[in-house]
């Protein structure tokens, strides 16, 4: 694939990372309901099997391992997370940024670091729960993972927290309403609002 030129695009690229269970999906869902923000969420490709209720093309693009390998060159970043491949298709992201829309990538820290290298203007936001005990409780309450998966996610969380220092903004997702407000304000400050003049 021809190298994508990520410079001089009017939209801002936002990376949202944080341990599984820290609240990234909840926060993004709430942000999308806010008027005044011009946001699109990138849909990742993955080899992870769909969970109950998940749909290909809406939640993820669910692929077999060979299918994932076939599109690897078209990805802005990719990583192995919890035993599966995940990656961000580059072209939809570039198109949205070209149209002045901000794009949020909800991806892991390994992916965030790759984005930092390719797109230096990207804003990297790291979300964490108030503590590992709260994180564990949230994973259990969510009820989507079995015990082995919860343990894997907690071990991974410790690694992600160590790499979080490369991120520009750190958000502790304690009270949900306050966290959504804080995140929305950060996005407006970073030119993701409809009413912001880009010049
Ligand atoms: P992630 O996308 O980071 O894996 P989720 O958005 O799925 O995390 O959140 C994990 C669980 O924690 C969900 O059950 C969600 O409803 C809950 N949750 C998210 N944010 C908060 C918060 N601020 N306070 C309490 N529970 C939360
Ligand atoms: P889940 O399988 O629970 O939806 O996601 C597991 C982890 O994979 C989360 O930390 C999520 O942020 C990460 N992830 C999802 N999509 C991508 C992606 O496209 N690239 C990378 N690097 N990580 C991703």
XYZ file of N, CA and C and ligand atoms in Angstrom:
648
model
N 0.840 -1.197 0.000
C 0.000 0.000 0.000
C 0.876 1.249 0.000
N 0.415 2.300 -0.695
C 1.153 3.553 -0.707
C 1.127 4.155 0.699
N 2.272 4.714 1.152
C 2.328 5.313 2.477
C 1.333 6.467 2.600
N 0.582 6.498 3.685
C -0.385 7.586 3.889
C 0.362 8.794 4.450
N 0.039 9.987 3.924
C 0.604 11.209 4.482
C -0.340 11.717 5.580
N 0.115 11.651 6.833
C -0.750 11.995 7.967
C -0.606 13.459 8.382
N 0.201 14.224 7.625
C 0.405 15.622 8.027
C -0.648 16.518 7.379
N -0.892 17.647 8.004
C -1.765 18.698 7.453
C -3.201 18.258 7.203
N -3.707 17.330 7.980
C -5.122 16.957 7.864
C -5.894 17.801 8.889
N -7.054 18.340 8.519
C -7.740 19.264 9.434
C -8.328 18.607 10.691
N -8.664 17.337 10.634
C -9.217 16.667 11.828
C -8.096 16.237 12.759
N -8.434 16.090 14.045
C -7.426 15.667 15.027
C -7.599 14.181 15.335
N -6.491 13.483 15.400
C -6.546 12.059 15.751
C -6.385 11.922 17.269
N -7.329 11.198 17.882
C -7.322 11.017 19.338
C -7.157 9.530 19.631
N -6.213 9.205 20.488
C -6.043 7.809 20.922
C -6.532 7.707 22.365
N -7.409 6.750 22.624
C -7.888 6.526 23.990
C -7.464 5.119 24.401
N -6.604 5.056 25.397
C -6.138 3.753 25.887
C -6.384 3.664 27.381
N -6.185 2.470 27.906
C -6.361 2.255 29.339
C -6.695 0.800 29.537
N -6.480 0.274 30.731
C -6.753 -1.137 30.979
C -8.184 -1.519 30.629
N -8.357 -2.760 30.239
C -9.695 -3.297 29.999
C -10.503 -3.127 31.291
N -11.685 -2.530 31.191
C -12.520 -2.309 32.359
C -12.384 -0.917 32.950
N -11.451 -0.107 32.420
C -11.270 1.250 32.976
C -12.417 2.170 32.582
N -13.171 1.797 31.535
C -14.359 2.579 31.173
C -14.283 3.268 29.819
N -13.363 2.853 28.961
C -13.176 3.530 27.660
C -14.455 3.499 26.806
N -15.044 2.310 26.650
C -16.238 2.203 25.786
C -17.383 3.033 26.355
N -17.551 2.982 27.675
C -18.626 3.748 28.314
C -18.424 5.238 28.055
N -17.193 5.712 28.225
C -16.906 7.138 28.028
C -17.157 7.553 26.573
N -16.711 6.727 25.634
C -16.866 7.072 24.215
C -18.343 7.109 23.839
N -19.079 6.126 24.336
C -20.525 6.084 24.070
C -21.188 7.377 24.545
N -20.799 7.821 25.740
C -21.378 9.049 26.303
C -20.946 10.277 25.517
N -19.699 10.286 25.036
C -19.208 11.431 24.261
C -19.977 11.593 22.963
N -20.306 10.447 22.345
C -21.006 10.490 21.055
C -22.401 11.092 21.194
N -22.948 11.051 22.423
C -24.285 11.617 22.658
C -24.230 13.122 22.883
N -23.010 13.667 23.049
C -22.881 15.098 23.347
C -23.007 15.938 22.093
N -23.859 16.951 22.113
C -23.906 17.839 20.956
C -22.634 18.691 20.914
N -22.280 19.149 19.745
C -21.166 20.102 19.649
C -19.810 19.470 19.424
N -19.730 18.147 19.537
C -18.453 17.491 19.258
C -18.536 16.850 17.876
N -17.468 16.999 17.109
C -17.461 16.410 15.775
C -16.516 15.209 15.788
N -17.097 14.063 16.097
C -16.296 12.875 16.409
C -16.730 11.653 15.627
N -15.773 10.838 15.308
C -16.088 9.539 14.729
C -15.221 8.513 15.459
N -15.754 7.322 15.686
C -14.958 6.293 16.352
C -14.514 5.282 15.310
N -13.233 5.010 15.277
C -12.700 4.047 14.309
C -13.145 2.633 14.682
N -13.483 1.844 13.673
C -13.854 0.441 13.924
C -12.636 -0.429 13.610
N -12.153 -1.113 14.622
C -10.947 -1.933 14.482
C -11.256 -3.282 13.853
N -10.234 -3.866 13.262
C -10.308 -5.263 12.830
C -9.744 -6.129 13.953
N -10.303 -7.308 14.119
C -9.766 -8.220 15.144
C -10.007 -9.683 14.775
N -9.133 -10.522 15.326
C -9.336 -11.972 15.174
C -10.080 -12.546 16.379
N -10.401 -11.678 17.374
C -11.171 -12.174 18.530
C -12.583 -12.550 18.069
N -13.110 -13.667 18.570
C -14.489 -14.006 18.194
C -15.472 -13.004 18.781
N -16.590 -12.741 18.093
C -17.572 -11.787 18.608
C -18.176 -12.253 19.930
N -18.423 -11.290 20.847
C -19.175 -11.617 22.077
C -20.658 -11.527 21.749
N -21.479 -12.055 22.659
C -22.935 -12.009 22.440
C -23.361 -10.566 22.173
N -24.119 -10.368 21.108
C -24.650 -9.034 20.805
C -23.738 -8.186 19.934
N -22.481 -8.605 19.759
C -21.569 -7.814 18.922
C -21.801 -8.118 17.445
N -21.671 -7.069 16.613
C -21.921 -7.233 15.183
C -20.717 -6.770 14.387
N -20.367 -7.550 13.345
C -19.225 -7.177 12.504
C -19.574 -5.926 11.723
N -18.637 -4.974 11.674
C -18.869 -3.717 10.960
C -19.402 -2.624 11.880
N -19.944 -3.021 13.047
C -20.423 -2.021 14.006
C -19.498 -1.966 15.228
N -19.231 -3.137 15.827
C -18.382 -3.163 17.017
C -16.926 -3.378 16.625
N -16.690 -4.314 15.787
C -15.366 -4.619 15.219
C -15.610 -5.154 13.815
N -14.530 -5.257 13.045
C -14.573 -6.054 11.825
C -13.953 -7.393 12.227
N -14.775 -8.418 12.360
C -14.296 -9.716 12.847
C -13.708 -10.512 11.681
N -12.440 -10.897 11.810
C -11.741 -11.585 10.727
C -11.093 -12.864 11.230
N -10.869 -13.803 10.298
C -10.050 -14.975 10.629
C -8.585 -14.517 10.625
N -7.694 -15.351 11.169
C -6.271 -14.977 11.201
C -5.715 -14.737 9.785
N -6.011 -15.613 8.791
C -5.497 -15.331 7.438
C -6.083 -14.043 6.848
N -7.355 -13.789 7.120
C -7.965 -12.534 6.616
C -7.264 -11.323 7.227
N -6.931 -11.429 8.516
C -6.242 -10.313 9.182
C -4.879 -10.087 8.532
N -4.158 -11.178 8.266
C -2.830 -11.048 7.623
C -2.949 -10.360 6.266
N -4.028 -10.646 5.542
C -4.224 -10.045 4.209
C -4.375 -8.532 4.254
N -4.898 -8.010 5.365
C -5.104 -6.552 5.413
C -4.049 -5.842 6.264
N -3.068 -6.587 6.761
C -2.104 -5.997 7.699
C -1.446 -4.725 7.153
N -1.143 -4.734 5.849
C -0.466 -3.571 5.252
C -1.358 -2.336 5.213
N -2.669 -2.567 5.343
C -3.603 -1.428 5.276
C -3.901 -0.845 6.659
N -3.160 -1.312 7.679
C -3.457 -0.877 9.044
C -2.546 0.269 9.478
N -3.125 1.219 10.179
C -2.338 2.318 10.749
C -1.470 1.807 11.887
N -1.997 0.856 12.658
C -1.247 0.219 13.757
C -1.869 -1.134 13.997
N -1.117 -2.013 14.658
C -1.697 -3.303 15.027
C -0.957 -3.870 16.226
N -1.609 -4.756 16.953
C -0.978 -5.361 18.136
C -1.673 -6.653 18.497
N -0.945 -7.471 19.254
C -1.540 -8.668 19.858
C -1.997 -8.289 21.255
N -3.285 -8.459 21.529
C -3.813 -8.118 22.855
C -4.638 -9.305 23.359
N -4.335 -9.735 24.593
C -5.064 -10.855 25.210
C -5.162 -12.046 24.252
N -4.088 -12.299 23.505
C -4.040 -13.490 22.655
C -4.694 -13.358 21.290
N -5.139 -12.163 20.911
C -5.744 -11.973 19.587
C -5.120 -10.767 18.889
N -5.251 -10.738 17.538
C -4.734 -9.593 16.774
C -5.814 -8.525 16.670
N -5.366 -7.269 16.800
C -6.244 -6.113 16.646
C -5.517 -5.090 15.780
N -6.265 -4.320 14.980
C -5.610 -3.275 14.196
C -6.600 -2.246 13.688
N -6.071 -1.056 13.355
C -6.900 0.064 12.884
C -6.760 0.232 11.376
N -7.816 -0.013 10.587
C -7.733 0.250 9.154
C -7.450 1.742 8.893
N -6.401 2.016 8.107
C -5.916 3.399 7.968
C -6.843 4.283 7.137
N -7.371 3.750 6.041
C -8.043 4.610 5.070
C -9.293 5.324 5.630
N -10.204 4.636 6.343
C -11.354 5.365 6.895
C -10.928 6.480 7.853
N -9.844 6.247 8.588
C -9.359 7.269 9.532
C -8.856 8.482 8.744
N -8.053 8.226 7.718
C -7.506 9.337 6.922
C -8.624 10.152 6.285
N -9.619 9.456 5.741
C -10.742 10.143 5.064
C -11.485 11.070 6.019
N -11.780 10.558 7.222
C -12.517 11.375 8.202
C -11.677 12.586 8.615
N -10.387 12.383 8.844
C -9.514 13.499 9.245
C -9.440 14.539 8.127
N -9.434 14.057 6.888
C -9.376 14.956 5.726
C -10.621 15.849 5.683
N -11.754 15.282 6.149
C -13.015 16.050 6.154
C -13.164 16.913 7.403
N -12.146 16.943 8.247
C -12.194 17.799 9.429
C -12.874 17.155 10.621
N -13.147 15.852 10.546
C -13.754 15.150 11.682
C -12.642 14.589 12.563
N -12.832 14.655 13.885
C -11.865 14.034 14.790
C -12.156 12.550 14.875
N -11.124 11.759 14.901
C -11.321 10.309 14.976
C -10.728 9.791 16.280
N -11.533 9.011 17.002
C -11.050 8.386 18.245
C -10.687 6.936 17.979
N -9.491 6.563 18.357
C -9.076 5.158 18.300
C -9.078 4.629 19.730
N -9.888 3.615 19.988
C -9.875 2.996 21.321
C -8.983 1.766 21.196
N -7.719 1.956 21.523
C -6.724 0.911 21.244
C -5.785 0.730 22.437
N -4.997 -0.321 22.407
C -4.115 -0.583 23.543
C -2.844 0.280 23.437
N -2.022 0.198 24.478
C -0.852 1.077 24.568
C 0.184 0.783 23.471
N 0.356 -0.499 23.122
C 1.318 -0.814 22.044
C 0.907 -0.101 20.757
N -0.404 -0.093 20.483
C -0.933 0.592 19.299
C -0.760 2.099 19.419
N -1.018 2.622 20.624
C -0.890 4.068 20.857
C 0.523 4.546 20.552
N 1.501 3.755 20.940
C 2.902 4.132 20.710
C 3.216 4.131 19.204
N 2.639 3.178 18.468
C 2.836 3.172 16.999
C 2.199 4.400 16.363
N 1.014 4.790 16.862
C 0.332 5.975 16.312
C 1.178 7.218 16.584
N 1.731 7.323 17.796
C 2.589 8.474 18.143
C 3.703 8.646 17.113
N 4.296 7.510 16.677
C 5.404 7.585 15.714
C 4.936 8.014 14.331
N 3.784 7.473 13.901
C 3.314 7.766 12.535
C 2.601 9.105 12.446
N 1.886 9.471 13.511
C 1.070 10.699 13.496
C 1.451 11.534 14.719
N 2.535 12.299 14.627
C 3.002 13.018 15.817
C 1.977 14.002 16.376
N 1.026 14.465 15.550
C 0.039 15.435 16.048
C -1.097 14.748 16.819
N -1.112 13.432 16.876
C -2.189 12.728 17.598
C -2.151 13.088 19.088
N -3.339 13.141 19.701
C -3.423 13.386 21.147
C -3.681 12.046 21.827
N -2.797 11.666 22.744
C -2.905 10.367 23.401
C -3.474 10.536 24.813
N -4.626 9.931 25.052
C -5.302 10.053 26.356
C -5.330 8.680 27.026
N -4.902 8.639 28.281
C -4.887 7.368 29.014
C -5.937 7.416 30.125
N -6.827 6.430 30.108
C -7.906 6.362 31.107
C -7.585 5.261 32.103
N -7.746 5.565 33.373
C -7.570 4.498 34.371
C -8.720 4.530 35.380
N -8.957 3.390 35.997
C -9.911 3.332 37.115
C -9.174 3.876 38.342
N -9.896 4.243 39.412
C -9.208 4.797 40.586
C -8.205 3.828 41.230
N -8.300 2.531 40.955
C -7.348 1.576 41.534
C -7.570 0.207 40.912
N -6.601 -0.705 41.142
C -6.724 -2.040 40.545
C -7.896 -2.823 41.147
N -8.197 -2.551 42.436
C -9.334 -3.234 43.072
C -10.657 -2.817 42.410
N -10.756 -1.508 42.088
C -11.971 -1.010 41.420
C -12.040 -1.586 40.002
N -10.880 -1.644 39.351
C -10.823 -2.199 37.995
C -11.347 -3.635 37.987
N -10.870 -4.434 38.938
C -11.290 -5.841 39.023
C -12.807 -5.916 39.249
N -13.297 -5.062 40.141
C -14.734 -5.048 40.431
C -15.532 -4.712 39.162
N -15.033 -3.737 38.393
C -15.751 -3.341 37.164
C -15.755 -4.467 36.136
N -14.629 -5.175 36.029
C -14.582 -6.305 35.083
C -15.592 -7.369 35.489
N -15.689 -7.610 36.803
C -16.625 -8.640 37.277
C -18.073 -8.187 37.067
N -18.341 -6.912 37.360
C -19.714 -6.394 37.207
C -20.125 -6.412 35.740
N -19.166 -6.111 34.832
C -19.496 -6.081 33.405
C -20.002 -7.437 32.941
N -19.415 -8.502 33.525
C -19.927 -9.848 33.282
C -19.684 -10.404 31.883
N -18.677 -9.863 31.172
C -18.437 -10.349 29.805
C -17.261 -11.317 29.722
N -16.510 -11.474 30.817
C -15.285 -12.270 30.753
C -15.290 -13.375 31.797
N -14.720 -14.533 31.426
C -14.606 -15.596 32.422
C -13.402 -15.303 33.327
N -13.207 -16.141 34.355
C -12.184 -15.872 35.365
C -10.785 -15.762 34.739
N -10.458 -16.685 33.811
C -9.118 -16.670 33.207
C -8.909 -15.359 32.440
N -9.944 -14.930 31.745
C -9.854 -13.703 30.966
C -9.703 -12.488 31.884
N -10.417 -12.500 33.028
C -10.288 -11.393 33.990
C -8.854 -11.337 34.512
N -8.290 -12.495 34.850
C -6.915 -12.516 35.382
C -5.925 -12.013 34.334
N -6.142 -12.411 33.048
C -5.261 -11.965 31.966
C -5.356 -10.441 31.805
N -6.566 -9.912 31.893
C -6.785 -8.476 31.733
C -6.145 -7.694 32.888
N -6.186 -8.266 34.112
C -5.577 -7.564 35.245
C -4.050 -7.557 35.127
N -3.481 -8.684 34.671
C -2.026 -8.744 34.487
C -1.602 -7.747 33.404
N -2.387 -7.690 32.339
C -2.110 -6.764 31.245
C -2.227 -5.309 31.721
N -3.196 -5.058 32.625
C -3.409 -3.700 33.141
C -2.135 -3.184 33.801
N -1.468 -4.042 34.556
C -0.247 -3.617 35.249
C 0.814 -3.202 34.234
N 0.911 -3.952 33.123
C 1.890 -3.604 32.064
C 1.508 -2.285 31.397
N 0.197 -2.129 31.123
C -0.252 -0.903 30.433
C 0.015 0.325 31.300
N -0.204 0.187 32.613
C -0.004 1.333 33.511
C 1.456 1.771 33.488
N 2.379 0.812 33.303
C 3.803 1.159 33.245
C 4.135 1.959 31.987
N 3.423 1.667 30.879
C 3.725 2.345 29.611
C 2.960 3.666 29.454
N 2.085 3.943 30.421
C 1.191 5.114 30.281
C 1.939 6.433 30.264
N 3.208 6.411 30.655
C 3.929 7.690 30.739
C 4.116 8.367 29.384
N 3.988 7.625 28.284
C 4.120 8.248 26.950
C 2.871 9.029 26.567
N 1.812 8.971 27.381
C 0.545 9.608 26.994
C 0.509 11.083 27.396
N -0.232 11.893 26.590
C -0.278 13.345 26.816
C -1.194 13.715 27.978
N -2.328 12.987 28.084
C -3.351 13.358 29.060
C -3.712 12.122 29.872
N -3.877 12.301 31.192
C -4.244 11.176 32.071
C -5.575 11.481 32.739
N -6.497 10.529 32.630
C -7.834 10.749 33.171
C -8.178 9.614 34.127
N -8.533 9.961 35.360
C -8.999 8.939 36.306
C -10.521 8.893 36.209
N -11.042 7.767 35.711
C -12.489 7.618 35.539
C -13.105 7.127 36.848
N -13.334 8.075 37.757
C -13.977 7.715 39.028
C -15.477 7.955 38.907
N -15.886 9.243 39.021
C -17.300 9.553 38.819
C -17.546 9.706 37.317
N -18.487 8.942 36.790
C -18.668 8.886 35.330
C -19.022 10.256 34.739
N -19.984 10.949 35.368
C -20.417 12.250 34.817
C -19.255 13.226 34.765
N -18.475 13.266 35.846
C -17.338 14.189 35.889
C -16.307 13.821 34.819
N -16.092 12.528 34.630
C -15.092 12.079 33.651
C -15.527 12.415 32.225
N -16.828 12.255 31.942
C -17.327 12.585 30.596
C -17.157 14.088 30.357
N -17.490 14.892 31.374
C -17.328 16.353 31.250
C -15.867 16.704 30.974
N -14.980 16.070 31.733
C -13.554 16.388 31.598
C -13.049 16.016 30.198
N -13.458 14.837 29.739
C -13.022 14.367 28.423
C -13.577 15.272 27.313
N -14.848 15.654 27.447
C -15.452 16.536 26.439
C -14.693 17.861 26.395
N -14.343 18.386 27.562
C -13.605 19.669 27.607
C -12.238 19.517 26.951
N -11.586 18.391 27.174
C -10.263 18.151 26.553
C -10.415 18.128 25.037
N -11.466 17.488 24.547
C -11.662 17.387 23.090
C -11.962 18.754 22.487
N -12.781 19.561 23.168
C -13.085 20.905 22.654
C -11.793 21.727 22.590
N -10.980 21.617 23.639
C -9.692 22.348 23.643
C -8.792 21.895 22.500
N -9.004 20.675 22.034
C -8.139 20.127 20.983
C -8.840 20.081 19.625
N -9.720 21.053 19.411
C -10.327 21.295 18.088
C -11.233 20.168 17.603
N -11.922 19.505 18.532
C -12.861 18.466 18.101
C -14.298 18.951 18.219
N -14.508 20.258 18.408
C -15.861 20.798 18.535
C -16.306 21.409 17.222
N -17.625 21.292 16.957
C -18.208 21.874 15.743
C -17.974 23.360 15.641
N -18.042 24.024 16.820
C -18.044 25.479 16.794
C -16.657 26.071 16.890
N -15.648 25.228 16.821
C -14.283 25.733 16.948
C -13.765 26.147 15.576
N -13.142 27.297 15.515
C -12.520 27.752 14.280
C -11.150 27.096 14.166
N -10.909 26.411 13.070
C -9.653 25.650 12.951
C -8.437 26.516 12.641
N -8.617 27.797 12.282
C -7.433 28.612 11.913
C -6.799 29.267 13.122
P -13.416 -0.719 28.783
O -14.096 -0.301 27.504
O -12.307 0.189 29.176
O -13.000 -2.167 28.795
P -16.109 -0.486 29.914
O -16.555 0.809 29.332
O -16.661 -1.761 29.330
O -14.502 -0.573 29.960
O -16.422 -0.427 31.485
C -16.245 -1.553 32.324
C -17.397 -1.630 33.326
O -17.289 -0.537 34.247
C -18.773 -1.524 32.684
O -19.653 -2.391 33.348
C -19.155 -0.064 32.910
O -20.563 0.109 32.992
C -18.479 0.256 34.231
N -18.040 1.668 34.375
C -17.454 2.460 33.443
N -17.158 3.679 33.957
C -17.566 3.648 35.255
C -17.527 4.614 36.337
N -17.016 5.837 36.182
N -18.005 4.227 37.525
C -18.521 2.968 37.703
N -18.597 2.026 36.753
C -18.110 2.354 35.528
P -11.823 -6.104 23.703
O -11.500 -7.419 23.096
O -12.125 -6.201 25.180
O -12.882 -5.351 22.945
O -10.515 -5.219 23.587
C -9.351 -5.666 24.163
C -8.256 -4.626 24.028
O -7.906 -4.456 22.656
C -8.627 -3.243 24.555
O -7.522 -2.780 25.341
C -8.742 -2.422 23.305
O -8.426 -1.069 23.546
C -7.733 -3.084 22.406
N -7.986 -2.796 20.993
C -9.177 -2.759 20.362
N -9.018 -2.438 19.060
C -7.684 -2.257 18.871
C -6.889 -1.880 17.752
O -7.354 -1.639 16.640
N -5.554 -1.813 17.951
C -4.976 -2.049 19.159
N -3.644 -1.912 19.232
N -5.690 -2.394 20.238
C -7.031 -2.499 20.100
